[in-house]
Amino acid sequence: MTKRKKYRNRAAAMLLVFLMAAALGGIKAEAAKLPALQVKGTKLVNAKGKTVQLKGVSTHGLSWFPQYVNQKAFTGMKKNWKINVVRLAMYTAEYNGYCTGDDQNRKNLEKLIDNGVRYATKAGLYVIIDWHILSDGNPKTYQKQAVSFFKKMAKKYKGYSNVLYEICNEPNGGTGWSTIRSYANKIVKTIRKYDKKAVILIGTPTWSQDVDTAAKNPLKGYSNLMYTLHFYAGTHGQSLRDKASAALKAGLPLFVSEFGISDASGNGKLDKTEGKKWLDFLDKNKISYVAWNLSNKGESSALLKASGQKTSGWKKSDLSSWGKWYTARLS
Ligand code: IDC
C-alpha cells in the first residue's frame, strides 16, 4: 500500500467512527427527550412528580414475528393509535427462545432488541425489554443467562431515559414469591450496577396475578421497582381486580405489562364488557397497561387480521376485532 493510500484509509476510518458516534449521540439525545420515569408511592411519575400512565402494545415473541419490529410500525402506532410504550417480548424457552436456541439465535434476538429500542426511541416511545419466561415457569431455571443478558442490556442502555426492564414475564407452575423475590434481588442488583434509575418490572406468582402476595414482602433497598399484574378479561374479572386493589392499598406499585380481553389461552371469545371494566379500573388508578399482541397470528388476542400481510401502515380494516376495540379505546 502506498503512503498516500494508507492516509486515505485512515482518514476514512476516522470519519466512519465519527459518524457512528454522532449517530449514537443523536439517538441518545432523542431518548433523553422523553422524561425519565420514577416510581413514587404506587405511581409512575416524571421528574416534576406528575403522574405518567403508559399505554401501549406488546410484540408477540420476537423470534415468532420479527417483521413487526420496524420503524414505520412503531412511528405509526404512536401517531395513529396514540400509544406511548412498546414492549419487546423475548421468549426465553419457546420457539427459538433466547435460552434454548443456539448462538446465532441469541445474536438475532439481541439484534431485534437493538433495532426495537432504536425504532422506539426514534418514534418517541418508551420501550420495555421483556424476559418472557413462560413454559420455563421458574425464573431461576435460566437465572445465569438472565444475569448476563441484563448486564449486557443495562450497560448498553444506561443513558436511555425511555428503556424499562421486565425481568420475568410470568412465573408459574407453583413458583412461590420467595423464589421470585430471590431471583429479582439478583437481577435488580445486576441492573443497578450499571443503571441506577431505570424502572424495573417484576413478575408475580401464578402468571403474574398474585400481586397481593408480593405486596406482603416487596424487595427492599431499591427505588423504581414495579410489580406486574397480568389479566385476560375472558378469564379474569372482579376477583383479580380485588387482588390488585389489595396490593395498591398495601402500597405496591403495579404495572400491567400484558393483558388481553380474550381468554387466558390468548384465543376464544373476546369479553368486551369485562375488558371495559378492567380498563376503567386501570385508568382510574393511573396504572399503565400494554396489550398482547402485535401479530397476524390466527388467534383472537392478535391485534391484526389473520389474513393481513402488512407490517405497518394499518388501516382500521387491517385490524382484528380486538385491534379495532383497543385502538378505539386508546383514542
Ligand atoms: C401465547 C401466544 C400464542 C403462543 C403461546 C406460546 O398468544 O400464540 O403460541 O403464547 O405458549 C400469556 C403469556 C403469553 C401468551 C398469552 C396467551 O405471557 O406468552 O401468548 N398469555 O396465552 N399469559 C397469559 C396469556
Coordinates of C-alpha atoms and ligand atoms in Angstrom, one line a residue:
M1 CA 0.0 0.0 0.0
T2 CA 1.3 3.5 -0.8
K3 CA 1.7 6.0 1.9
R4 CA -1.0 8.1 0.4
K5 CA -3.4 5.3 0.3
K6 CA -2.7 4.4 3.9
Y7 CA -3.5 8.0 4.9
R8 CA -6.7 8.0 2.9
N9 CA -7.8 4.7 4.5
R10 CA -7.1 6.0 8.0
A11 CA -9.0 9.3 7.3
A12 CA -11.9 7.3 6.0
A13 CA -11.9 5.1 9.1
M14 CA -11.8 8.1 11.4
L15 CA -14.7 9.7 9.6
L16 CA -16.7 6.5 9.9
V17 CA -16.0 6.3 13.7
F18 CA -17.0 10.0 14.0
L19 CA -20.2 9.4 12.0
M20 CA -21.1 6.4 14.1
A21 CA -20.5 8.3 17.3
A22 CA -22.6 11.2 16.1
A23 CA -25.5 8.8 15.1
L24 CA -25.3 7.1 18.6
G25 CA -25.2 10.5 20.3
G26 CA -28.2 11.5 18.3
I27 CA -30.2 8.5 19.4
K28 CA -29.3 9.1 23.0
A29 CA -30.3 12.7 22.7
E30 CA -33.7 11.7 21.4
A31 CA -34.1 9.2 24.2
A32 CA -33.3 11.9 26.7
K33 CA -36.3 13.9 25.2
L34 CA -38.6 11.5 26.9
P35 CA -38.9 12.4 30.6
A36 CA -37.1 9.8 32.8
L37 CA -39.6 7.9 34.9
Q38 CA -39.6 7.3 38.6
V39 CA -41.8 5.4 41.0
K40 CA -43.4 7.4 43.7
G41 CA -45.7 5.6 46.1
T42 CA -47.7 3.3 43.8
K43 CA -47.4 5.6 40.8
L44 CA -45.1 6.2 37.9
V45 CA -44.2 9.9 37.7
N46 CA -41.9 12.2 35.7
A47 CA -39.2 14.4 37.1
K48 CA -41.7 17.0 38.1
G49 CA -43.7 14.5 40.1
K50 CA -46.6 14.4 37.6
T51 CA -48.2 11.0 37.2
V52 CA -47.4 9.2 34.0
Q53 CA -49.6 6.4 32.6
L54 CA -48.1 4.3 29.9
K55 CA -50.4 2.7 27.4
G56 CA -49.2 0.5 24.6
V57 CA -48.7 -2.7 22.7
S58 CA -46.6 -5.8 23.1
T59 CA -45.0 -7.6 20.3
H60 CA -45.7 -11.3 20.0
G61 CA -42.5 -13.4 20.5
L62 CA -39.6 -11.6 18.7
S63 CA -38.5 -14.8 17.1
W64 CA -42.0 -15.6 16.0
F65 CA -42.9 -12.3 14.4
P66 CA -39.7 -10.3 13.8
Q67 CA -41.3 -8.5 10.9
Y68 CA -43.3 -6.1 13.0
V69 CA -40.2 -4.6 14.6
N70 CA -39.8 -1.8 12.1
Q71 CA -39.6 2.0 12.2
K72 CA -42.8 2.6 10.3
A73 CA -44.9 0.3 12.5
F74 CA -43.6 1.9 15.7
T75 CA -43.9 5.5 14.5
G76 CA -47.4 4.7 13.1
M77 CA -48.7 3.2 16.3
K78 CA -47.6 6.3 18.2
K79 CA -49.2 8.6 15.8
N80 CA -52.4 6.8 14.9
W81 CA -53.1 4.6 17.9
K82 CA -51.7 7.2 20.4
I83 CA -49.6 4.6 22.2
N84 CA -46.6 5.8 24.3
V85 CA -44.9 2.4 25.0
V86 CA -44.0 -0.7 23.2
R87 CA -43.0 -4.0 24.8
L88 CA -40.4 -6.3 23.1
A89 CA -41.4 -9.8 24.2
M90 CA -38.4 -12.1 24.0
Y91 CA -39.3 -15.7 25.0
T92 CA -36.6 -17.5 26.9
A93 CA -37.8 -21.0 26.2
E94 CA -40.4 -21.4 23.5
Y95 CA -40.0 -21.1 19.7
N96 CA -36.3 -20.2 19.3
G97 CA -36.1 -18.9 22.8
Y98 CA -33.1 -17.0 24.0
C99 CA -32.0 -19.8 26.3
T100 CA -33.0 -22.8 24.3
G101 CA -31.7 -21.8 20.8
D102 CA -28.1 -21.6 19.6
D103 CA -25.6 -18.7 19.5
Q104 CA -26.8 -17.4 16.2
N105 CA -30.4 -17.3 17.5
R106 CA -29.2 -15.3 20.5
K107 CA -27.4 -12.9 18.2
N108 CA -30.6 -12.5 16.1
L109 CA -32.7 -11.8 19.2
E110 CA -30.2 -9.2 20.5
K111 CA -30.2 -7.5 17.1
L112 CA -34.0 -7.4 17.2
I113 CA -33.9 -5.8 20.6
D114 CA -31.3 -3.3 19.5
N115 CA -33.4 -2.4 16.5
G116 CA -36.6 -2.3 18.6
V117 CA -35.0 0.1 21.1
R118 CA -33.7 2.3 18.2
Y119 CA -37.1 2.4 16.5
A120 CA -39.0 3.1 19.7
T121 CA -36.5 5.9 20.6
K122 CA -36.9 7.5 17.2
A123 CA -40.6 7.2 17.5
G124 CA -40.6 8.8 20.9
L125 CA -41.9 5.7 22.7
Y126 CA -40.9 4.1 26.0
V127 CA -39.8 0.6 25.4
I128 CA -39.9 -2.5 27.7
I129 CA -37.3 -5.2 27.3
D130 CA -39.2 -8.3 28.4
W131 CA -37.5 -11.5 29.5
H132 CA -40.5 -13.6 28.6
I133 CA -40.4 -16.7 30.7
L134 CA -43.5 -18.9 30.3
S135 CA -43.0 -22.7 29.8
D136 CA -39.9 -22.3 32.0
G137 CA -42.2 -21.4 34.9
N138 CA -39.5 -20.8 37.5
P139 CA -37.3 -17.7 36.7
K140 CA -34.4 -19.5 38.4
T141 CA -34.3 -22.1 35.6
Y142 CA -32.3 -19.6 33.4
Q143 CA -31.1 -17.3 36.1
K144 CA -27.4 -17.4 34.9
Q145 CA -28.5 -16.5 31.4
A146 CA -30.7 -13.7 32.8
V147 CA -27.9 -12.2 34.8
S148 CA -25.6 -12.0 31.7
F149 CA -28.4 -10.7 29.5
F150 CA -29.5 -7.9 31.8
K151 CA -25.8 -7.0 32.4
K152 CA -25.4 -6.6 28.7
M153 CA -28.6 -4.6 28.3
A154 CA -28.0 -2.3 31.3
K155 CA -24.5 -1.5 30.1
K156 CA -25.8 -0.7 26.7
Y157 CA -28.9 1.3 27.6
K158 CA -27.9 3.1 30.8
G159 CA -28.2 6.5 29.2
Y160 CA -31.7 5.9 27.8
S161 CA -34.5 7.5 29.7
N162 CA -37.1 5.5 27.7
V163 CA -35.9 1.9 28.5
L164 CA -37.7 -0.2 31.1
Y165 CA -36.8 -3.7 32.1
E166 CA -39.2 -6.6 32.7
I167 CA -37.2 -9.3 34.3
C168 CA -39.6 -12.3 34.3
N169 CA -42.9 -12.2 32.4
E170 CA -45.0 -14.8 34.1
P171 CA -43.7 -17.1 36.8
N172 CA -46.0 -20.2 37.1
G173 CA -46.0 -23.9 37.9
G174 CA -46.3 -23.2 41.6
T175 CA -43.2 -21.0 41.8
G176 CA -43.7 -19.0 45.0
W177 CA -43.0 -15.4 45.8
S178 CA -39.9 -16.1 47.9
T179 CA -38.2 -17.8 44.9
I180 CA -39.2 -15.0 42.5
R181 CA -38.1 -12.4 45.1
S182 CA -34.7 -14.0 45.4
Y183 CA -34.3 -14.1 41.6
A184 CA -35.5 -10.5 41.4
N185 CA -33.0 -9.3 44.0
K186 CA -30.2 -10.9 41.9
I187 CA -31.3 -9.3 38.6
V188 CA -32.1 -5.9 40.1
K189 CA -28.7 -5.8 41.7
T190 CA -27.1 -6.7 38.3
I191 CA -29.0 -3.9 36.5
R192 CA -28.4 -1.3 39.2
K193 CA -24.6 -1.8 38.9
Y194 CA -24.9 0.0 35.6
D195 CA -28.2 1.8 35.6
K196 CA -29.2 3.4 38.9
K197 CA -32.6 4.6 37.7
A198 CA -34.3 2.6 35.0
V199 CA -37.8 1.4 36.0
I200 CA -37.7 -2.4 36.6
L201 CA -40.9 -4.6 36.4
I202 CA -41.0 -7.7 38.5
G203 CA -43.3 -10.7 37.8
T204 CA -45.5 -12.1 40.5
P205 CA -46.7 -15.7 41.2
T206 CA -49.4 -17.5 39.2
W207 CA -48.8 -15.9 35.8
S208 CA -48.3 -12.5 37.4
Q209 CA -51.6 -12.4 39.2
D210 CA -50.7 -12.7 42.9
V211 CA -49.7 -9.1 43.4
D212 CA -51.4 -9.3 46.9
T213 CA -48.8 -11.9 47.9
A214 CA -45.9 -9.8 46.6
A215 CA -47.3 -6.8 48.5
K216 CA -46.7 -8.5 51.8
N217 CA -42.9 -8.7 51.2
P218 CA -41.7 -6.5 48.3
L219 CA -38.0 -6.0 47.6
K220 CA -36.2 -3.7 49.9
G221 CA -33.4 -1.2 49.4
Y222 CA -34.1 -0.3 45.7
S223 CA -36.1 2.5 44.1
N224 CA -38.0 2.5 40.8
L225 CA -39.4 -1.0 41.1
M226 CA -42.9 -2.0 40.0
Y227 CA -44.7 -5.3 40.1
T228 CA -46.7 -6.8 37.3
L229 CA -50.3 -7.7 37.1
H230 CA -51.5 -9.7 34.0
F231 CA -55.1 -10.4 33.1
Y232 CA -57.2 -11.8 30.2
A233 CA -60.7 -10.4 30.6
G234 CA -62.3 -13.5 29.1
T235 CA -61.0 -15.4 32.1
H236 CA -60.2 -12.9 34.9
G237 CA -62.6 -10.5 36.4
Q238 CA -63.5 -8.8 39.7
S239 CA -61.7 -11.2 42.0
L240 CA -58.4 -10.4 40.3
R241 CA -59.2 -6.7 40.4
D242 CA -59.8 -7.2 44.2
K243 CA -56.2 -8.6 44.5
A244 CA -54.9 -5.5 42.6
S245 CA -56.8 -3.2 45.0
A246 CA -55.4 -5.0 48.0
A247 CA -51.9 -4.7 46.6
L248 CA -52.4 -1.0 45.9
K249 CA -53.8 -0.4 49.3
A250 CA -50.7 -2.1 50.8
G251 CA -48.6 0.4 48.8
L252 CA -47.4 -1.9 45.9
P253 CA -46.7 -0.1 42.6
L254 CA -48.4 -2.1 39.9
F255 CA -47.8 -2.2 36.1
V256 CA -50.0 -4.2 33.7
S257 CA -47.2 -5.2 31.2
E258 CA -49.5 -7.6 29.4
F259 CA -53.3 -8.1 29.1
G260 CA -55.9 -9.2 26.7
I261 CA -59.7 -9.4 26.5
S262 CA -59.7 -12.9 25.0
D263 CA -59.5 -15.9 27.4
A264 CA -56.2 -16.7 29.1
S265 CA -55.1 -19.0 26.2
G266 CA -54.8 -16.0 24.0
N267 CA -57.7 -17.3 22.0
G268 CA -61.5 -17.7 22.3
K269 CA -64.3 -15.2 22.6
L270 CA -63.5 -11.5 23.4
D271 CA -65.1 -10.2 26.5
K272 CA -65.6 -6.5 25.8
T273 CA -67.8 -5.8 28.8
E274 CA -65.2 -7.2 31.2
G275 CA -62.5 -5.6 29.2
K276 CA -64.1 -2.1 29.6
K277 CA -64.4 -2.7 33.4
W278 CA -60.7 -3.5 33.5
L279 CA -59.5 -0.5 31.5
D280 CA -61.8 1.8 33.5
F281 CA -60.3 0.4 36.7
L282 CA -56.7 0.9 35.4
D283 CA -57.4 4.4 34.1
K284 CA -59.0 5.4 37.4
N285 CA -55.9 4.2 39.3
K286 CA -53.5 5.5 36.7
I287 CA -52.0 2.1 36.2
S288 CA -50.0 1.6 32.9
Y289 CA -51.0 -1.1 30.5
V290 CA -49.7 -3.0 27.5
A291 CA -51.9 -5.1 25.2
W292 CA -50.9 -8.5 23.8
N293 CA -50.1 -8.9 20.8
L294 CA -48.9 -7.2 17.6
S295 CA -49.2 -10.0 15.1
N296 CA -51.5 -11.5 12.5
K297 CA -51.5 -15.0 14.1
G298 CA -54.9 -16.6 13.8
E299 CA -55.8 -16.1 17.5
S300 CA -58.2 -13.6 19.0
S301 CA -55.5 -11.9 21.0
A302 CA -53.7 -10.8 17.8
L303 CA -54.3 -7.1 17.0
L304 CA -54.0 -7.6 13.3
K305 CA -56.4 -9.5 11.0
A306 CA -55.3 -13.1 10.5
S307 CA -55.1 -12.8 6.7
G308 CA -53.3 -9.4 6.7
Q309 CA -49.7 -9.2 5.3
K310 CA -49.0 -5.5 6.1
T311 CA -46.2 -4.9 8.6
S312 CA -47.0 -1.3 9.1
G313 CA -49.4 1.4 7.9
W314 CA -52.5 -0.5 9.1
K315 CA -56.0 0.9 8.4
K316 CA -58.9 0.1 10.6
S317 CA -59.9 -2.6 8.1
D318 CA -56.5 -4.3 8.7
L319 CA -57.2 -4.8 12.4
S320 CA -58.8 -7.8 14.1
S321 CA -61.9 -7.2 16.3
W322 CA -59.6 -6.9 19.3
G323 CA -57.4 -4.4 17.4
K324 CA -60.3 -2.3 16.5
W325 CA -61.7 -2.3 20.0
Y326 CA -58.3 -1.5 21.7
T327 CA -57.3 1.3 19.2
A328 CA -60.8 2.9 19.6
R329 CA -60.4 2.8 23.3
L330 CA -56.9 4.4 23.1
S331 CA -58.0 7.3 21.0
Ligands
IDC1 C1 -49.3 -17.0 23.8 C2 -49.4 -16.6 22.3 C3 -49.5 -17.9 21.4 C4 -48.3 -18.8 21.7 C5 -48.2 -19.1 23.2 C6 -46.9 -19.8 23.5 O1 -50.6 -15.8 22.2 O2 -49.6 -17.5 20.1 O3 -48.5 -20.0 21.0 O4 -48.1 -17.9 23.9 O5 -47.0 -20.6 24.6 C7 -49.7 -15.2 28.5 C8 -48.3 -15.2 28.0 C9 -48.1 -15.1 26.5 C10 -49.2 -15.9 25.9 C11 -50.6 -15.3 26.2 C12 -51.8 -16.1 25.6 O6 -47.5 -14.2 28.6 O7 -46.9 -15.5 26.1 O8 -49.0 -15.9 24.5 N1 -50.7 -15.3 27.7 O9 -51.8 -17.4 26.0 N2 -50.1 -15.1 29.7 C13 -51.4 -15.2 29.7 C14 -51.9 -15.3 28.4

